[in-house]
């Protein structure tokens, strides 16, 4: 975990409203685990004051032939412009400075089941929720796990990083609300169909809270193991302010069991959480964005 | 010119040590309660031994659940929080959190609160028995459940009653943290001084509100929240100045301190030490930079001891 001021390497538009930013990030290729996140400080001014949380899309090391430095570690953030902070981010160019705190939080847990076997994996991404799934897919594939990716969005513009997943050899199914790409349905319907065919899988999901609720119900009914990556408003990202909590499974007013999304999450085993309507906090990403 | 530079380089670094009610601090910089967890959370980013003191998250008698989400809203140059004083309670604090604090030598100030006068007294009594507690900070910005939710810290008579009751329970220095949500903070300051406070810290957050135009609702689930960060610094400076001028006990300045310059402003108007809050959330290493910056500022001006800067407003 490090806090540094570092440089933007590139900042490319991927699709209308979506950007991919490469940031110099020494050590990240070794340190960062799938599902972890970073807190980005867009600039050093007091407005916006707080850092913004972003999933780590991928990390890597670039060989630099014409420079004194031989290689450069980097990480990529894939983000959607939704407000002031992300708009300012979209204006940054190579060479600009940003504050980078991370890698933070608990990522996805990749482990064999009780019998010692690696189960096939189904990855469910809603809109920008695809971000933490890429590194996860990379590591699952590297371990020889069969990965099936289900992506959902309002329209084809919300379906990101398809080419990257295809290069990994991951089988991908797509659902859009308007049918402009893949099937015209919800991604949760794809999940339901997949679990009917292959019940003995592990599911990993990231997306808007209403989608996660639906995914949890489908997985619980099918008896599939589920890990989810949650969103919450954050200030510190390190477990100090208690601004990002969700209700743990045994939570009650008398015996509060709050979990910090930033520190104990953002990835949780579905069994750790209470799945009442209020338990995961308010819906941050509007529901019409990619169920 | 070059010989002057040479002399500056040779002179010893300025003394930063300050004293608050018998408590000696290596330097005047400490975290503000609720923005630093119980210390442990920040050890990857900061050498805790560097700090003047550690101030914990507010502790109550029973564990407290806090408010529903959303608890945070960003505002221009500031933030609103409605955490609702979520904490593990005195029992778990003693059994789980004190152990870590034993590993470091920095003085520990435990912030605490109650929903009733009796709760304040009971927590104070328990804290007084904990060896690692070097001072307590009494947060009076809490609603009095038995008095229909009127905040203890907004009425001088009630505030004085809490302070004198707690005073009888603790031998360690008693710091009273004032709320800015009052008509005249000087009245509150004098009331708690007369009731036996050894020091005052101020300010706590300013009550505020934010609305969400898209959803047509209040941004925080609790409705109101406490405003902190750079936006409140001018208000905080004014109040610290007023309090310093009306009491003779030491004052710890709090509110919107992001940089060494901000801290030096509070010291200049007479604060004996400062607490850094929101800045820790933005930058977990903030206090290290602030301490280094204070030292550099004083050294550049040939000021040998921070105590000769404190209260030296012309
Ligand atoms: C663990 C985690 C990982 C994330 N990963 C990604 C990612 O990979 N790509 C991406 O595009 N977005 C991601 N988000 C959401 C992203 O943090 C928000 O979209 C962003 O903070 C919006 O900032 P803004 O200034 O543009 O919006 P504004 O609405 O102006 O922000 C105002 C405040 O609300 C907070 N906020 C607003 N929307 C969200 C949200 N959906 N989630 C959390 N806080 C929010 C902001 O951080 C800020 O404090 C992630 C969120 C979390 C918690
Ligand atoms: C997230 C958060 C939690 C806080 N919790 C407490 C608390 O438990 N007890 C307390 O006395 N003050 C609490 N405060 C107030 C701070 O200690 C401080 O007085 C205030 O934030 C102003 O300082 P700042 O502008 O440097 O943040 C909290 C502030 C924040 C931002
Ligand atoms: S964001 Fe501060 S505790 Fe999680």
Coordinates of N, CA, C and O and ligand atoms in Angstrom, one line a residue, chain A residues 37 39 232-245 260-263, chain B residues 72 281, ligand 3:
Chain A
X37 N -8.5 -2.1 -5.5 CA -8.8 -0.8 -6.1 C -7.7 0.3 -5.7 O -6.9 0.0 -4.9
X39 N -7.2 4.7 -4.9 CA -7.9 6.0 -4.7 C -7.1 7.0 -5.5 O -5.9 7.2 -5.3
X232 N -19.3 1.9 -2.9 CA -19.8 2.7 -1.8 C -19.1 4.1 -1.9 O -18.0 4.2 -2.4
X233 N -19.8 5.1 -1.4 CA -19.1 6.4 -1.3 C -18.0 6.3 -0.3 O -18.2 5.7 0.8
X234 N -16.8 6.8 -0.7 CA -15.7 6.6 0.2 C -15.0 8.0 0.4 O -15.0 8.8 -0.5
X235 N -14.4 8.1 1.5 CA -13.6 9.3 1.7 C -12.1 8.9 1.8 O -11.3 9.4 1.1
X236 N -11.8 8.0 2.8 CA -10.4 7.6 3.0 C -9.8 6.4 2.2 O -8.7 6.4 1.9
X237 N -10.7 5.4 2.1 CA -10.2 4.2 1.4 C -9.4 3.3 2.3 O -8.9 2.2 1.8
X238 N -9.1 3.7 3.5 CA -8.2 2.8 4.3 C -8.9 2.4 5.6 O -8.2 1.9 6.5
X239 N -10.2 2.5 5.8 CA -10.8 2.0 7.0 C -10.9 3.0 8.2 O -11.1 2.6 9.3
X240 N -10.6 4.2 7.9 CA -10.6 5.2 9.0 C -11.8 6.0 9.3 O -12.2 6.3 10.4
X241 N -12.5 6.3 8.2 CA -13.7 7.3 8.4 C -15.0 6.6 8.6 O -15.9 7.2 9.1
X242 N -15.1 5.3 8.3 CA -16.3 4.5 8.5 C -17.5 5.1 7.6 O -18.7 5.0 8.0
X243 N -17.1 5.7 6.5 CA -18.1 6.3 5.6 C -18.7 5.3 4.6 O -19.7 5.6 3.9
X244 N -18.0 4.2 4.5 CA -18.3 3.3 3.4 C -18.9 1.9 3.8 O -18.8 1.0 3.1
X245 N -19.5 1.9 5.0 CA -19.9 0.6 5.5 C -21.1 -0.1 4.8 O -22.0 0.6 4.3
X260 N -16.4 -2.5 6.4 CA -15.9 -1.4 5.6 C -15.8 -1.9 4.1 O -15.0 -2.8 3.9
X261 N -16.4 -1.2 3.2 CA -16.2 -1.7 1.8 C -14.8 -1.5 1.4 O -14.2 -2.3 0.6
X262 N -14.1 -0.4 1.9 CA -12.8 -0.2 1.5 C -11.7 -1.2 2.1 O -10.7 -1.4 1.5
X263 N -12.0 -1.6 3.3 CA -11.0 -2.4 4.0 C -11.3 -3.9 4.0 O -10.5 -4.7 3.6
Chain B
X72 N -21.7 10.0 3.7 CA -20.7 11.0 3.3 C -21.3 11.8 2.1 O -22.0 11.3 1.3
X281 N -7.8 11.9 5.7 CA -8.7 11.1 4.8 C -8.2 11.3 3.3 O -8.3 10.4 2.5
Ligands
LIG3 S1 -13.7 5.0 2.9 FE1 -13.2 5.6 4.9 S2 -13.6 3.8 6.0 FE2 -13.9 3.2 4.0

